[in-house]
PDB file of N, CA and C in Angstrom:
ATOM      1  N   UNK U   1      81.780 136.277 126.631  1.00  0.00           N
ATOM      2  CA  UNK U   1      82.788 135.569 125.861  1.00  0.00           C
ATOM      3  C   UNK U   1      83.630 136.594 125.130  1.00  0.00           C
ATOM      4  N   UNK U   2      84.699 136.592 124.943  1.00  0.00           N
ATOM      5  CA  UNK U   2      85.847 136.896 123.973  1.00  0.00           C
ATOM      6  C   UNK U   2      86.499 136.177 123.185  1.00  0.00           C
ATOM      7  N   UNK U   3      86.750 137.076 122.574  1.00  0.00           N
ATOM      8  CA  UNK U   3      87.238 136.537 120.650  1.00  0.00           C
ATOM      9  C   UNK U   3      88.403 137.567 120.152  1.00  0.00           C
ATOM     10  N   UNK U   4      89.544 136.740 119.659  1.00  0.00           N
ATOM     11  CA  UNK U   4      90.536 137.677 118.970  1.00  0.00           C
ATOM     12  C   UNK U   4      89.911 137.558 117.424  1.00  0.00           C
ATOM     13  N   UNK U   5      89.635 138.291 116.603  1.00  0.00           N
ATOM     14  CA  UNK U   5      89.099 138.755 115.117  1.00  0.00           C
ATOM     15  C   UNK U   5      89.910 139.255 114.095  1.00  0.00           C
ATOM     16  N   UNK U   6      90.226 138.296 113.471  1.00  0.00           N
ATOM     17  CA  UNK U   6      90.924 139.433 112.288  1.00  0.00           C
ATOM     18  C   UNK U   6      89.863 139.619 110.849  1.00  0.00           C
ATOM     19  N   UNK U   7      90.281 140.878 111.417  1.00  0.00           N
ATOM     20  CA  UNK U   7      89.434 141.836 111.196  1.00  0.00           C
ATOM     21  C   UNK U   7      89.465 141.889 108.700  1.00  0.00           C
ATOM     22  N   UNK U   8      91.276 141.483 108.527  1.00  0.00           N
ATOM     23  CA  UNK U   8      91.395 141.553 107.555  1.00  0.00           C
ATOM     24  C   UNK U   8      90.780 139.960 106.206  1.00  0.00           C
ATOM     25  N   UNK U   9      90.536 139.194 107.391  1.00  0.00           N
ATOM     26  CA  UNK U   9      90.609 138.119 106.673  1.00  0.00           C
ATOM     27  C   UNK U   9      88.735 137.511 106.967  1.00  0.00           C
ATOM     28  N   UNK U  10      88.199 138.976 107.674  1.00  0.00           N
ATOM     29  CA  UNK U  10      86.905 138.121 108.397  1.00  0.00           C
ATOM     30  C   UNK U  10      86.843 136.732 108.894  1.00  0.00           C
ATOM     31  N   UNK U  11      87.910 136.302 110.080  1.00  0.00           N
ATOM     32  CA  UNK U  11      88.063 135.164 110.519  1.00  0.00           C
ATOM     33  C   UNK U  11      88.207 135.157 112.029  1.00  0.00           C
ATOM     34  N   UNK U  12      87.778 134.272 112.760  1.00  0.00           N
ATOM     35  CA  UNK U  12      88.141 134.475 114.258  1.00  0.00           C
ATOM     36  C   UNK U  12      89.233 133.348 114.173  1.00  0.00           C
ATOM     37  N   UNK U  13      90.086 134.441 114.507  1.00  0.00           N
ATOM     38  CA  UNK U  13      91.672 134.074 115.154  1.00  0.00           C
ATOM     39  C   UNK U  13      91.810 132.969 116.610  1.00  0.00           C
ATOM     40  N   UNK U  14      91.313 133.261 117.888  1.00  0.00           N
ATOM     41  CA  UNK U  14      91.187 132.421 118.968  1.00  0.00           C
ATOM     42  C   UNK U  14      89.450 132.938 119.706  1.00  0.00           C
ATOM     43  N   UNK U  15      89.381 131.752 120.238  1.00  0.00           N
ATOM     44  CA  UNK U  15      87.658 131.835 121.338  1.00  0.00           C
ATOM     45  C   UNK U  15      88.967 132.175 122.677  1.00  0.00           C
ATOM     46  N   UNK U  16      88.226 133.207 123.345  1.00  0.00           N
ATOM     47  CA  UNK U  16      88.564 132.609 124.871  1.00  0.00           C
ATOM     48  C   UNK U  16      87.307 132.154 125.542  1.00  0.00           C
ATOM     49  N   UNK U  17      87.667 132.768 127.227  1.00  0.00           N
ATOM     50  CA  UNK U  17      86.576 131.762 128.123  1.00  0.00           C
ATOM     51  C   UNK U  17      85.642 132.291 128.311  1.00  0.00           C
ATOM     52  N   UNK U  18      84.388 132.124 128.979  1.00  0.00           N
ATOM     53  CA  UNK U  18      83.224 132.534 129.346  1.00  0.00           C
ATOM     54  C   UNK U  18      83.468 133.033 130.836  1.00  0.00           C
ATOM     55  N   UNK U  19      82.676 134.088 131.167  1.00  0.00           N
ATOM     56  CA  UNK U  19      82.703 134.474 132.129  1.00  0.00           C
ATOM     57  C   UNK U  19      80.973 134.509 132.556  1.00  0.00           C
ATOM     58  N   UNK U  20      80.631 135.695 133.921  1.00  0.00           N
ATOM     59  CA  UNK U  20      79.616 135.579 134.479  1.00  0.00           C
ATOM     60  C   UNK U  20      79.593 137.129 134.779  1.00  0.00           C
ATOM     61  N   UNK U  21      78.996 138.605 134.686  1.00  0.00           N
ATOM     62  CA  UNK U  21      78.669 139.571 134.754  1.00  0.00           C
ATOM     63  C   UNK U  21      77.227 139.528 135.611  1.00  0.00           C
ATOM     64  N   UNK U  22      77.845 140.416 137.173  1.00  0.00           N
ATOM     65  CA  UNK U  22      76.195 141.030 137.447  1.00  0.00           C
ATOM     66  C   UNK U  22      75.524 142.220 136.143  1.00  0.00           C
ATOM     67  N   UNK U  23      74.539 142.259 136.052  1.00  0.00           N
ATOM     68  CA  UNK U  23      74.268 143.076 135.737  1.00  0.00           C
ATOM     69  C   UNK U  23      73.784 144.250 135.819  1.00  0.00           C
ATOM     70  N   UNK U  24      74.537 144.950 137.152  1.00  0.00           N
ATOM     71  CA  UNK U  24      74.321 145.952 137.566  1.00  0.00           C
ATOM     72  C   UNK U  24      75.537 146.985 138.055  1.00  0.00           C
ATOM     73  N   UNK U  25      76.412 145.834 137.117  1.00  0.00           N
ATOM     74  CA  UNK U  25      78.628 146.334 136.963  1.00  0.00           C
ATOM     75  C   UNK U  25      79.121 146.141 137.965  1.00  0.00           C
ATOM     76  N   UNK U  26      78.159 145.619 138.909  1.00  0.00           N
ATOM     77  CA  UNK U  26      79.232 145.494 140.326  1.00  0.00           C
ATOM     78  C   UNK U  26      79.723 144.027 140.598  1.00  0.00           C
ATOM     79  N   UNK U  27      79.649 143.009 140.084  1.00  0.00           N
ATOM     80  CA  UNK U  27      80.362 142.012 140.498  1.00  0.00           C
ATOM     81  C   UNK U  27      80.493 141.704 138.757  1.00  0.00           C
ATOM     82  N   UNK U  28      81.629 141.026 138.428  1.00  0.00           N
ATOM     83  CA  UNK U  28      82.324 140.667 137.342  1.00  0.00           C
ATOM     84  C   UNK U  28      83.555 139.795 137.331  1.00  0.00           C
ATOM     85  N   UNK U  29      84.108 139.241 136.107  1.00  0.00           N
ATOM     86  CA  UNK U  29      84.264 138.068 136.034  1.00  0.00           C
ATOM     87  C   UNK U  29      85.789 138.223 135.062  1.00  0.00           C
ATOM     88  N   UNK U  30      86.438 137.758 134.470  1.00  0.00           N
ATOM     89  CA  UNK U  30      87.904 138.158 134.048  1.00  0.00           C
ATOM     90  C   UNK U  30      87.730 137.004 132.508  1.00  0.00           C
ATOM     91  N   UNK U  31      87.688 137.512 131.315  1.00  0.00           N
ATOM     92  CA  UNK U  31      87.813 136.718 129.684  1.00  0.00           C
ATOM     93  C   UNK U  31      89.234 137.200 129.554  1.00  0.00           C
ATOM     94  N   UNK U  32      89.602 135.860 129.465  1.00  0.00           N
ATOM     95  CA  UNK U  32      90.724 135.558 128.756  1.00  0.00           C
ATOM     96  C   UNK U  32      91.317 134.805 127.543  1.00  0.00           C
ATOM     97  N   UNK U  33      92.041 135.250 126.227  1.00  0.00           N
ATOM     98  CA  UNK U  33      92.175 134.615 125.709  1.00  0.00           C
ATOM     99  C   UNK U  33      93.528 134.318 125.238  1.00  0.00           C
ATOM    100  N   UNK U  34      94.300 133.309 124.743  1.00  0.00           N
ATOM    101  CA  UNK U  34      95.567 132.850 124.337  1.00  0.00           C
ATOM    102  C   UNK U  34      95.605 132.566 123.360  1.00  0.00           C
ATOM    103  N   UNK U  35      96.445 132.646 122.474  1.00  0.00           N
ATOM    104  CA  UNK U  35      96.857 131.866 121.124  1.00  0.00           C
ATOM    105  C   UNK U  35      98.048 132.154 120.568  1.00  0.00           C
ATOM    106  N   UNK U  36      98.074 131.265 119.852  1.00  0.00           N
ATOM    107  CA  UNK U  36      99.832 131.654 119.091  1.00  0.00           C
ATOM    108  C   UNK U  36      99.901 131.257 117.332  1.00  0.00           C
ATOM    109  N   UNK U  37      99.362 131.976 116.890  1.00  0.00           N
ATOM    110  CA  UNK U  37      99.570 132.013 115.289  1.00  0.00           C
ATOM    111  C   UNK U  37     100.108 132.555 114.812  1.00  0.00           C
ATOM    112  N   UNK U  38     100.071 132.298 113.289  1.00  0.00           N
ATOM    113  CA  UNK U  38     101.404 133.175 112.201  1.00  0.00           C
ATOM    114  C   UNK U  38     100.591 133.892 111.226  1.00  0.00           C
ATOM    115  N   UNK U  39     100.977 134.956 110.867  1.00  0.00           N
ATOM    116  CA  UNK U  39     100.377 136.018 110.077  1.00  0.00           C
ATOM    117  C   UNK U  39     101.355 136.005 108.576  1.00  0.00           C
ATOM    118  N   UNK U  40     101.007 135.737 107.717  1.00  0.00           N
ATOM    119  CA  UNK U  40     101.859 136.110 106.979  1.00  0.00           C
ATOM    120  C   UNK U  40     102.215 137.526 105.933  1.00  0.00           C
ATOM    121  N   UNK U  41     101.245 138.250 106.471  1.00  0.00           N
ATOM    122  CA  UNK U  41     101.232 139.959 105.980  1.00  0.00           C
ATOM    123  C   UNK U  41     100.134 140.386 106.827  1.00  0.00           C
ATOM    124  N   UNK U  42     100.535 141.831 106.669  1.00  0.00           N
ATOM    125  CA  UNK U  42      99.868 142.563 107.270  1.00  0.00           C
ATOM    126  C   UNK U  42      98.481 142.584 107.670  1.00  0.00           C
ATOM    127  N   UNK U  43      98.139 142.828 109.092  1.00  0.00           N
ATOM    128  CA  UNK U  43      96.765 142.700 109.310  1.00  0.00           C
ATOM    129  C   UNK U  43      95.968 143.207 110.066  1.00  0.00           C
ATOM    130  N   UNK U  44      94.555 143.293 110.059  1.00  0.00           N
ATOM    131  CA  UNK U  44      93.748 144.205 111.220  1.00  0.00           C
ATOM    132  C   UNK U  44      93.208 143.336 111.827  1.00  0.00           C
ATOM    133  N   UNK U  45      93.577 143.543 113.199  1.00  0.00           N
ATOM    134  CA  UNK U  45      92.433 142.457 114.415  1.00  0.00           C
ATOM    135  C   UNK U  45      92.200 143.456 115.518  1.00  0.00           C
ATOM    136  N   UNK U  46      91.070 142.678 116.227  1.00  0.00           N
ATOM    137  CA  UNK U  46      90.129 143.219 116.726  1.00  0.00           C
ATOM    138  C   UNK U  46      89.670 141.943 117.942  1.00  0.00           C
ATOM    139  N   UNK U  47      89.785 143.122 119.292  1.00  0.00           N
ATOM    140  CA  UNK U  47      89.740 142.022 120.474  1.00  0.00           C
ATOM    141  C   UNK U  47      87.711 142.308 120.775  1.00  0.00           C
ATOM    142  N   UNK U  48      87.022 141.255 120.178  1.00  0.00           N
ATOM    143  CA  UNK U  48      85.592 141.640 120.293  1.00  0.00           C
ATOM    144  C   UNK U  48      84.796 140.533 121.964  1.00  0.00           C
ATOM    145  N   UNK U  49      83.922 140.664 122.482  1.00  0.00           N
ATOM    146  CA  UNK U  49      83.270 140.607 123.516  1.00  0.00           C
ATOM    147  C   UNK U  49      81.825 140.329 123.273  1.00  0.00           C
ATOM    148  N   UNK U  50      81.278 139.415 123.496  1.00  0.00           N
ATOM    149  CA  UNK U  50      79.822 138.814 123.282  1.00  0.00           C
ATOM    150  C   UNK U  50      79.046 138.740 125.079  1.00  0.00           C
ATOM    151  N   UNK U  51      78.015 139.277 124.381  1.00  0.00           N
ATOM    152  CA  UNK U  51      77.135 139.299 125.477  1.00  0.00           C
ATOM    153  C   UNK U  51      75.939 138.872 125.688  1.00  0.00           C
ATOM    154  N   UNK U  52      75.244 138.121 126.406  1.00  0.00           N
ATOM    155  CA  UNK U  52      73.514 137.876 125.996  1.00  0.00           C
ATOM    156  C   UNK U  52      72.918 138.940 126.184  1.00  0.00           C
ATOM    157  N   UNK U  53      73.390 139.929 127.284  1.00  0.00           N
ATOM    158  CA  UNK U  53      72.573 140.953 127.387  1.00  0.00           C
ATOM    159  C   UNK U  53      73.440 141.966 127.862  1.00  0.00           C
ATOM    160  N   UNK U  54      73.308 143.295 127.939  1.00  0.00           N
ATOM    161  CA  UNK U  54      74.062 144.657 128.144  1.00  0.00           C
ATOM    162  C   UNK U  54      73.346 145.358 128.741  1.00  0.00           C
ATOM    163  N   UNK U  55      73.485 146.538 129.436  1.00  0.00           N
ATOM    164  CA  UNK U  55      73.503 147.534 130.541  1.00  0.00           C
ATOM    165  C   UNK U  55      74.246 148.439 129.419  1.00  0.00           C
ATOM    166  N   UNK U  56      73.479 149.430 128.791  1.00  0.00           N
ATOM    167  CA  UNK U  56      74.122 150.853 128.048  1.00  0.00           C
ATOM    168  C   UNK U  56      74.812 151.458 128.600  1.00  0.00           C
ATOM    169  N   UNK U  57      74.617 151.872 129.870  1.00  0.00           N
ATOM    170  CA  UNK U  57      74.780 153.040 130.826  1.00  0.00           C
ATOM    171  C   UNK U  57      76.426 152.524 131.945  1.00  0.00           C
ATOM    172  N   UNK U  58      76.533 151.021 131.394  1.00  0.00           N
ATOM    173  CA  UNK U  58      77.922 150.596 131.883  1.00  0.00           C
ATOM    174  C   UNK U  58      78.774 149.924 131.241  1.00  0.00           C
ATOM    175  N   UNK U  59      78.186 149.579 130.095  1.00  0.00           N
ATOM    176  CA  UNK U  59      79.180 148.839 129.289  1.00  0.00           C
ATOM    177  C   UNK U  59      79.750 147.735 130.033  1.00  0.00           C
ATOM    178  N   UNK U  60      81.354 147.612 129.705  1.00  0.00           N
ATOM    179  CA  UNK U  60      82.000 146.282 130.126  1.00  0.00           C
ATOM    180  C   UNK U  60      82.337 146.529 131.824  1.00  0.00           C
ATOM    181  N   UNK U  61      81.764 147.477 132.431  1.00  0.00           N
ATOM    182  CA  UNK U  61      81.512 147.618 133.757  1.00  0.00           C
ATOM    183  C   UNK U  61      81.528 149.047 134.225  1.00  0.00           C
ATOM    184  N   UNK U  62      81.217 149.519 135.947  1.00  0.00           N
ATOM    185  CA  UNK U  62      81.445 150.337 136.613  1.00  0.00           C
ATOM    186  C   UNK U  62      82.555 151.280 136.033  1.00  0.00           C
ATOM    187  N   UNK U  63      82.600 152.792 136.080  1.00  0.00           N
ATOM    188  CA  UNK U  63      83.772 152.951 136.289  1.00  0.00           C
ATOM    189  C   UNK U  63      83.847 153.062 138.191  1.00  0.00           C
ATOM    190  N   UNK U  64      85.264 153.258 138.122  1.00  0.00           N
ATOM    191  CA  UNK U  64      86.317 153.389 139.505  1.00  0.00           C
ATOM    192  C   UNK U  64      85.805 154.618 139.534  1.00  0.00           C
ATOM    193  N   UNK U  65      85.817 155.354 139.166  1.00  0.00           N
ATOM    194  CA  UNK U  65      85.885 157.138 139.331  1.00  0.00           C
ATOM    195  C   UNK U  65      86.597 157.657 140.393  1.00  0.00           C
ATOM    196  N   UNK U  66      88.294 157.302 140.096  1.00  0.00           N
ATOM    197  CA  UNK U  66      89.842 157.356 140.675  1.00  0.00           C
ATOM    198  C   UNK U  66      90.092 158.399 140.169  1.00  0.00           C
ATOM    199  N   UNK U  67      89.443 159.235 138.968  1.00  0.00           N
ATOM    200  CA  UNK U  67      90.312 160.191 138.676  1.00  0.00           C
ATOM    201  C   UNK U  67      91.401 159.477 137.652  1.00  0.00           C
ATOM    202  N   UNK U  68      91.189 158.353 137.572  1.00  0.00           N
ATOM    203  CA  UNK U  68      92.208 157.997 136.501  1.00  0.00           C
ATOM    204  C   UNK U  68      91.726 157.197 135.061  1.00  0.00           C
ATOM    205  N   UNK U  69      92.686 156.697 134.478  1.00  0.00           N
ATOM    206  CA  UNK U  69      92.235 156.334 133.163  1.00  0.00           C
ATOM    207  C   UNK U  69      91.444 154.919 133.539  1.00  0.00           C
ATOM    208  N   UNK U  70      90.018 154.399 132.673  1.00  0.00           N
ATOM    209  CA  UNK U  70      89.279 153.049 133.014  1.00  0.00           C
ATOM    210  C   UNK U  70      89.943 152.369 132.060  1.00  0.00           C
ATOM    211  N   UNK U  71      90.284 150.917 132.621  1.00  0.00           N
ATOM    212  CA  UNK U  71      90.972 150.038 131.516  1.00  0.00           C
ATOM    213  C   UNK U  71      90.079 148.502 131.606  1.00  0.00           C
ATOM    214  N   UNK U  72      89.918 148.570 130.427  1.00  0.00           N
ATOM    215  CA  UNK U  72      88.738 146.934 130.413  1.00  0.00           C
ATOM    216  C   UNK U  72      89.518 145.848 129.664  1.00  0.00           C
ATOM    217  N   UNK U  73      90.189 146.172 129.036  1.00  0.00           N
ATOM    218  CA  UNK U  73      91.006 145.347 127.850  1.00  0.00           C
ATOM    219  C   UNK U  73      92.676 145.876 127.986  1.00  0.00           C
ATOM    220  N   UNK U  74      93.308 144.423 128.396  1.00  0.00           N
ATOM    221  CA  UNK U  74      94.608 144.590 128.063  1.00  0.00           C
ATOM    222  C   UNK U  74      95.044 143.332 126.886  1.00  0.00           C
ATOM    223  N   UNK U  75      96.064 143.954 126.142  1.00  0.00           N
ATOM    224  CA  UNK U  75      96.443 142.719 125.261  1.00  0.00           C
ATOM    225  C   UNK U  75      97.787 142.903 125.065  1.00  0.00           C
ATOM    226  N   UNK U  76      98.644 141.622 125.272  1.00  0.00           N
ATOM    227  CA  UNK U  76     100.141 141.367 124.872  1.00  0.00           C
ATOM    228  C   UNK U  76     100.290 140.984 123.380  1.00  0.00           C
ATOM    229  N   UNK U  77     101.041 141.640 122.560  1.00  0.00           N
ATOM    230  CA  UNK U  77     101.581 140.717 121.541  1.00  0.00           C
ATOM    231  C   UNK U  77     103.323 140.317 121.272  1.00  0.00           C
ATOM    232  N   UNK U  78     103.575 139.711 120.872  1.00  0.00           N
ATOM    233  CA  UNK U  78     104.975 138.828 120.787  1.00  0.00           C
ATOM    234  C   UNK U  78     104.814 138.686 119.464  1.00  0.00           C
ATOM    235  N   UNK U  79     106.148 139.202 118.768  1.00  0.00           N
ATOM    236  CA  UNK U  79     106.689 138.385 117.619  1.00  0.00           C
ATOM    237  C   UNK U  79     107.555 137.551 117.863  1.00  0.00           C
ATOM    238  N   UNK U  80     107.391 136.517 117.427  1.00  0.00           N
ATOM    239  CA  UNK U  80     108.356 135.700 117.544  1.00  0.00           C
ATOM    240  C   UNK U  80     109.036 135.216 116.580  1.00  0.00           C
ATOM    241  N   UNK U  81     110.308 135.100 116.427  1.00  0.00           N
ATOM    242  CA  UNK U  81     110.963 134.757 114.443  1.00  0.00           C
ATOM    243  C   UNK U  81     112.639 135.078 115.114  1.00  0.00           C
TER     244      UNK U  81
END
């Protein structure tokens, strides 16, 4: 599961969805979450990830080992006003 967190107000901002992880990093599953709220000053958030159980040695999965950068988390933000 994933959760947007702000971090300043100790509050969860949006739930996203549940997914399904092998646990051995090779088959995996895509958390997504949406929302659209208003902030009215400045703030710290934090895109957090719940797990029943973890694999140390892989975290939120495999790497590729492309030689390139591993990316597990992307996030858009929009102001809108």
């Amino acid at each position: 599961k994933i959760r947007l967190f702000n971090i300043t107000d100790s509050t969860i901002t949006a739930i996203g969805n549940n997914t399904s992880m092998d646990s051995t990093g090779g088959v995996g599953g895509i958390c997504t979450v949406l929302a659209h709220f208003t902030i009215a000053a400045s703030k710290v958030f934090a895109v957090q990830y719940y797990a029943t159980s973890a694999v140390a040695t892989i975290g939120l999965g495999s790497a590729t080992s492309a030689s390139t950068s591993e990316i597990y988390t992307s996030i858009q933000i929009e102001k809108i006003a």
